[in-house]
Coordinates of C-alpha atoms in Angstrom, one line a residue:
X1 CA -5.0 -12.3 -46.0
X2 CA -2.0 -13.9 -44.4
X3 CA 0.1 -10.8 -44.8
X4 CA -2.5 -8.6 -43.2
X5 CA -2.7 -10.9 -40.2
X6 CA 1.0 -11.0 -39.8
X7 CA 1.2 -7.2 -40.0
X8 CA -1.5 -6.8 -37.4
X9 CA 0.2 -9.2 -35.0
X10 CA 3.5 -7.3 -35.3
X11 CA 1.7 -4.0 -34.5
X12 CA 0.1 -5.6 -31.4
X13 CA 3.5 -6.9 -30.2
X14 CA 5.1 -3.5 -30.7
X15 CA 2.2 -1.8 -28.7
X16 CA 2.6 -4.4 -25.9
X17 CA 6.4 -3.8 -25.7
X18 CA 5.8 0.0 -25.6
X19 CA 3.3 -0.4 -22.8
X20 CA 5.7 -2.6 -20.8
X21 CA 8.5 0.0 -21.2
X22 CA 6.2 2.8 -20.1
X23 CA 5.1 0.8 -17.0
X24 CA 8.8 0.1 -16.1
X25 CA 9.6 3.8 -16.3
X26 CA 6.6 4.8 -14.1
X27 CA 7.3 2.2 -11.4
X28 CA 7.3 3.3 -7.8
X29 CA 10.6 4.5 -6.4
X30 CA 12.4 2.6 -3.7
X31 CA 10.9 3.2 -0.3
X32 CA 13.2 5.4 1.8
X33 CA 14.3 4.5 5.4
X34 CA 11.9 5.5 8.2
X35 CA 13.1 7.7 11.1
X36 CA 11.4 9.1 14.2
X37 CA 10.9 12.4 12.5
X38 CA 9.9 11.2 9.1
X39 CA 11.1 9.6 5.9
X40 CA 14.8 9.9 5.0
X41 CA 16.5 9.1 1.7
X42 CA 20.0 9.4 0.2
X43 CA 19.4 12.8 -1.2
X44 CA 18.5 14.3 2.2
X45 CA 21.6 12.5 3.8
X46 CA 23.9 14.1 1.2
X47 CA 22.3 17.5 1.8
X48 CA 22.7 17.1 5.6
X49 CA 26.4 16.3 5.2
X50 CA 27.0 19.5 3.2
X51 CA 24.8 21.6 5.6
X52 CA 22.1 22.2 2.9
X53 CA 18.5 21.5 3.7
X54 CA 16.5 19.2 1.4
X55 CA 13.7 21.7 1.1
X56 CA 16.1 24.3 -0.3
X57 CA 17.1 21.9 -3.0
X58 CA 13.4 21.2 -3.8
X59 CA 13.3 17.6 -2.6
X60 CA 9.7 16.7 -1.5
X61 CA 10.0 13.7 0.8
X62 CA 6.8 11.7 1.5
X63 CA 4.9 12.7 4.7
X64 CA 5.5 10.8 7.9
X65 CA 2.8 8.4 9.0
X66 CA 2.8 7.2 12.6
X67 CA 2.6 3.4 12.7
X68 CA 3.3 3.0 16.4
X69 CA 2.2 -0.4 17.8
X70 CA 2.6 -1.4 21.4
X71 CA 3.0 -5.0 22.7
X72 CA 1.4 -5.4 26.2
X73 CA 2.3 -8.5 28.1
X74 CA 3.2 -9.7 31.6
X75 CA 5.3 -12.2 33.4
X76 CA 4.2 -15.6 34.8
X77 CA 2.8 -15.9 38.4
X78 CA 1.4 -12.3 38.3
X79 CA -1.0 -11.1 40.9
X80 CA -4.7 -10.8 39.9
X81 CA -4.8 -7.0 40.7
X82 CA -1.7 -6.4 38.5
X83 CA -3.2 -8.5 35.7
X84 CA -6.4 -6.4 35.8
X85 CA -4.3 -3.2 35.7
X86 CA -2.5 -4.6 32.6
X87 CA -5.9 -5.3 30.9
X88 CA -7.1 -1.8 31.8
X89 CA -4.1 -0.2 30.2
X90 CA -4.4 -2.4 27.1
X91 CA -8.1 -1.4 26.8
X92 CA -7.0 2.3 26.8
X93 CA -4.6 1.7 23.9
X94 CA -6.4 0.8 20.7
X95 CA -2.9 0.5 18.9
X96 CA -1.8 -2.2 21.4
X97 CA -1.4 -6.0 20.9
X98 CA -1.6 -8.5 23.7
X99 CA 0.5 -11.7 23.9
X100 CA 0.9 -14.7 26.2
X101 CA 2.9 -14.5 29.5
X102 CA 6.7 -14.5 29.4
X103 CA 9.0 -16.2 32.0
X104 CA 10.7 -13.5 34.1
X105 CA 14.3 -14.6 33.7
X106 CA 17.6 -13.1 32.7
X107 CA 16.9 -14.1 29.0
X108 CA 13.5 -12.3 29.0
X109 CA 15.0 -9.4 27.0
X110 CA 15.9 -11.6 24.0
X111 CA 12.6 -13.4 24.1
X112 CA 10.6 -10.2 24.3
X113 CA 12.6 -8.5 21.5
X114 CA 11.8 -11.5 19.3
X115 CA 8.1 -11.3 20.2
X116 CA 8.0 -7.6 19.4
X117 CA 9.5 -8.3 16.0
X118 CA 7.1 -11.2 15.3
X119 CA 4.1 -9.1 16.2
X120 CA 5.3 -6.2 14.1
X121 CA 5.4 -3.8 17.0
X122 CA 7.8 -0.9 17.8
X123 CA 7.3 -0.6 21.6
X124 CA 6.5 -2.8 24.6
X125 CA 4.9 -2.5 28.0
X126 CA 6.1 -5.4 30.1
X127 CA 4.5 -5.9 33.5
X128 CA 6.9 -8.0 35.6
X129 CA 5.7 -9.3 39.0
X130 CA 8.3 -10.4 41.6
X131 CA 7.4 -12.4 44.8
X132 CA 3.7 -11.9 44.0
X133 CA 4.0 -8.5 45.7
X134 CA 6.1 -6.1 43.7
X135 CA 5.2 -4.9 40.2
X136 CA 7.8 -3.5 37.8
X137 CA 7.0 -1.9 34.4
X138 CA 9.4 -2.0 31.5
X139 CA 8.7 0.7 28.9
X140 CA 10.8 -0.2 25.9
X141 CA 11.4 1.0 22.3
X142 CA 12.6 -2.0 20.2
X143 CA 15.0 -2.9 18.8
X144 CA 17.5 0.0 19.4
X145 CA 16.1 1.3 22.7
X146 CA 16.0 3.2 25.0
X147 CA 14.2 1.4 27.9
X148 CA 12.9 2.5 31.3
X149 CA 12.3 0.4 34.3
X150 CA 9.7 1.6 36.8
X151 CA 8.4 0.4 40.2
X152 CA 4.6 0.6 40.1
X153 CA 2.9 1.7 43.4
X154 CA -0.5 2.9 44.4
X155 CA -2.4 0.6 42.0
X156 CA -6.2 1.0 41.7
X157 CA -7.9 -0.7 38.8
X158 CA -11.2 0.3 37.2
X159 CA -13.0 -2.6 38.9
X160 CA -11.9 -1.3 42.4
X161 CA -12.6 2.3 41.9
X162 CA -16.1 2.1 40.2
X163 CA -16.0 5.8 39.2
X164 CA -18.8 7.5 37.3
X165 CA -16.6 8.6 34.3
X166 CA -17.0 6.8 31.0
X167 CA -15.6 7.5 27.6
X168 CA -15.7 5.9 24.1
X169 CA -13.5 2.8 23.8
X170 CA -10.8 3.4 21.2
X171 CA -11.1 7.2 21.1
X172 CA -7.8 9.1 20.9
X173 CA -6.6 10.7 24.2
X174 CA -5.3 14.2 24.9
X175 CA -2.0 13.8 26.6
X176 CA -1.4 16.3 29.5
X177 CA 2.0 16.7 31.2
X178 CA 3.0 18.8 34.2
X179 CA 5.5 21.6 33.5
X180 CA 8.3 19.9 35.6
X181 CA 8.8 17.3 32.9
X182 CA 11.0 19.9 31.1
X183 CA 13.3 20.5 34.2
X184 CA 15.9 17.8 33.6
X185 CA 17.0 15.6 30.7
X186 CA 15.8 12.2 32.1
X187 CA 12.3 13.6 32.6
X188 CA 12.3 14.9 29.0
X189 CA 13.2 11.3 27.8
X190 CA 10.4 9.9 30.0
X191 CA 7.9 12.4 28.6
X192 CA 8.9 11.5 25.0
X193 CA 8.5 7.7 25.7
X194 CA 5.1 8.3 27.3
X195 CA 4.0 10.4 24.3
X196 CA 5.0 7.8 21.8
X197 CA 3.6 4.8 23.6
X198 CA 0.3 6.3 25.0
X199 CA -0.5 8.6 22.1
X200 CA -2.9 6.8 19.7
X201 CA -1.8 7.2 16.0
X202 CA -4.0 9.3 13.8
X203 CA -6.4 7.3 11.5
X204 CA -5.5 4.0 13.2
X205 CA -7.9 1.3 12.1
X206 CA -9.0 0.5 15.6
X207 CA -9.3 4.1 16.9
X208 CA -12.2 6.4 16.8
X209 CA -11.7 10.0 15.4
X210 CA -12.7 11.7 18.7
X211 CA -10.9 13.2 21.7
X212 CA -13.2 12.6 24.7
X213 CA -10.7 11.8 27.4
X214 CA -7.4 13.0 28.9
X215 CA -4.3 11.1 30.1
X216 CA -2.7 13.2 32.8
X217 CA 0.9 12.6 33.8
X218 CA 2.3 14.6 36.7
X219 CA 5.5 14.5 38.7
X220 CA 5.1 14.6 42.5
X221 CA 8.0 13.6 44.8
X222 CA 10.0 12.2 41.8
X223 CA 7.2 9.9 40.9
X224 CA 5.0 9.9 37.8
X225 CA 1.3 9.8 38.7
X226 CA -1.2 8.7 36.1
X227 CA -4.9 9.7 35.9
X228 CA -7.5 9.2 33.2
X229 CA -10.4 11.7 32.9
X230 CA -13.4 11.9 30.7
X231 CA -14.1 15.3 29.0
X232 CA -17.8 15.9 29.8
X233 CA -19.6 18.3 27.5
X234 CA -23.3 19.3 27.9
X235 CA -25.4 17.8 25.1
X236 CA -28.5 20.1 25.4
X237 CA -29.1 22.4 22.5
X238 CA -29.5 25.3 25.0
X239 CA -26.1 24.6 26.6
X240 CA -24.2 24.0 23.4
X241 CA -20.5 24.7 23.9
X242 CA -18.9 27.3 21.6
X243 CA -15.5 26.8 20.1
X244 CA -13.0 27.4 22.9
X245 CA -15.7 27.4 25.6
X246 CA -13.8 25.4 28.1
X247 CA -15.6 26.8 31.1
X248 CA -18.6 24.6 30.4
X249 CA -16.5 21.4 30.1
X250 CA -15.9 19.3 33.1
X251 CA -13.5 16.4 33.8
X252 CA -14.8 13.1 35.4
X253 CA -12.2 10.5 36.5
X254 CA -12.5 7.1 34.8
X255 CA -9.5 5.2 36.0
X256 CA -7.2 3.3 36.4
X257 CA -4.7 5.0 38.8
X258 CA -1.1 4.1 39.3
X259 CA 2.2 5.7 40.3
X260 CA 5.5 5.0 38.5
X261 CA 8.8 5.3 40.4
X262 CA 11.7 5.4 37.8
X263 CA 14.6 3.0 38.7
X264 CA 16.9 3.1 35.7
X265 CA 17.0 4.2 32.1
X266 CA 19.0 2.0 29.7
X267 CA 20.4 2.8 26.3
X268 CA 19.3 -0.4 24.7
X269 CA 16.2 -2.6 24.6
X270 CA 15.8 -4.4 28.0
X271 CA 19.4 -3.6 28.9
X272 CA 22.5 -1.8 27.6
X273 CA 24.4 1.1 29.1
X274 CA 22.8 2.9 32.0
X275 CA 21.9 6.4 31.0
X276 CA 20.3 7.4 34.4
X277 CA 19.9 5.8 37.8
X278 CA 17.6 7.1 40.5
X279 CA 19.6 8.0 43.6
X280 CA 16.5 8.1 45.8
X281 CA 15.2 4.6 44.9
X282 CA 14.9 2.1 47.7
X283 CA 13.9 -1.5 46.7
X284 CA 10.8 -3.1 48.4
X285 CA 13.1 -5.9 49.7
X286 CA 15.1 -3.3 51.8
X287 CA 11.9 -1.8 53.1
X288 CA 10.6 -5.2 54.2
X289 CA 13.9 -6.0 55.8
X290 CA 13.8 -2.8 57.8
X291 CA 10.3 -3.5 59.0
X292 CA 11.4 -7.0 60.1
X293 CA 14.3 -5.5 62.0
X294 CA 11.9 -3.1 63.8
X295 CA 9.7 -6.0 64.8
X296 CA 12.7 -8.1 65.9
X297 CA 14.0 -5.1 68.0
X298 CA 10.6 -5.0 69.9
X299 CA 11.0 -8.7 70.8
X300 CA 14.6 -8.2 71.8
X301 CA 13.7 -5.4 74.2
X302 CA 11.0 -7.6 75.8
X303 CA 13.5 -10.4 76.4
X304 CA 16.0 -8.0 77.8
X305 CA 13.4 -6.5 80.2
X306 CA 12.6 -10.0 81.5
X307 CA 16.2 -10.9 82.1
X308 CA 16.8 -7.6 83.9
X309 CA 13.7 -8.3 86.1
X310 CA 15.0 -11.7 87.1
X311 CA 18.5 -10.3 88.0
X312 CA 16.9 -7.6 90.1
X313 CA 14.8 -10.2 92.0
X314 CA 17.8 -12.4 92.6
X315 CA 19.9 -9.4 93.9
X316 CA 17.1 -8.0 96.1
X317 CA 15.6 -11.2 97.6
X318 CA 12.8 -10.6 100.2
X319 CA 13.5 -11.4 103.9
X320 CA 11.1 -14.2 105.2
X321 CA 8.4 -12.7 107.5
X322 CA 8.4 -14.3 111.0
X323 CA 4.7 -13.6 111.5
X324 CA 3.6 -15.0 108.1
X325 CA 2.4 -18.3 109.6
X326 CA 0.9 -16.8 112.8
X327 CA -2.7 -17.1 112.0
X328 CA -2.5 -20.4 110.1
X329 CA -4.7 -23.2 111.4
X330 CA -3.1 -26.5 112.2

């Protein structure tokens, strides 16, 4: 009996060891590095160096999955209208994450890069308010860049507009760009940044698998104008829309509205080498200074007119009239 038990135990141990060896052989391979265009491993790098494509060698790299996450935050002492705009934008992006306000200082770049890393995000929309009047938008890819700084004008929030359009919250948008985005290299870069940040990833856990609204980005007077429209389709069975029947679809504006004036494009995250600088950009401080000068010039002209009148009166004094006191009663 003892020999039979010992033999059985040895057989069980041998089977367990064989099972472990098989599991070690069939373990998952090391995860390759992720790039913007897909997954990349050492084999594809070697084939790129020799000018041979990986597909020709039969390497089947895993399919790319978009894991874009956007951190949406603002600076301290922000105006209520600009804060409402930030909340409207965050509500349109189901793949966004909100965070507490950040102090608008020179060290904000390092702080925000750390926040982006902690929240496991790859992009950032930072609304920076200056002097409680001017709103700047930082559009950043972290940690390697690039980053674009915009001046935000013509702000109209959803609460102000009260438009009739309405679409499903969390649904994926159709991104529409005007043709002049392909005219120059810096507009191509802006288009790519807008596509990556505003495009909701497919099968995101917070998104809905529908396309019922359109984000429209158009360039007019070197400014990027943003509009959000609902795609309205008739729901009656009689008016059912055929595939490709765009003539029965209509667009109804939802909001918000804003205009982006590009200032600079940097090579890094919240800084780095300047890739592009807008030659037509005029800061709001300069505009306010010119308006003050105009008002000051009006006051100066009034003062000069008064002094000229006094000098004229002194030079041309009136001769006293001898009959002025003739009809005065004593």
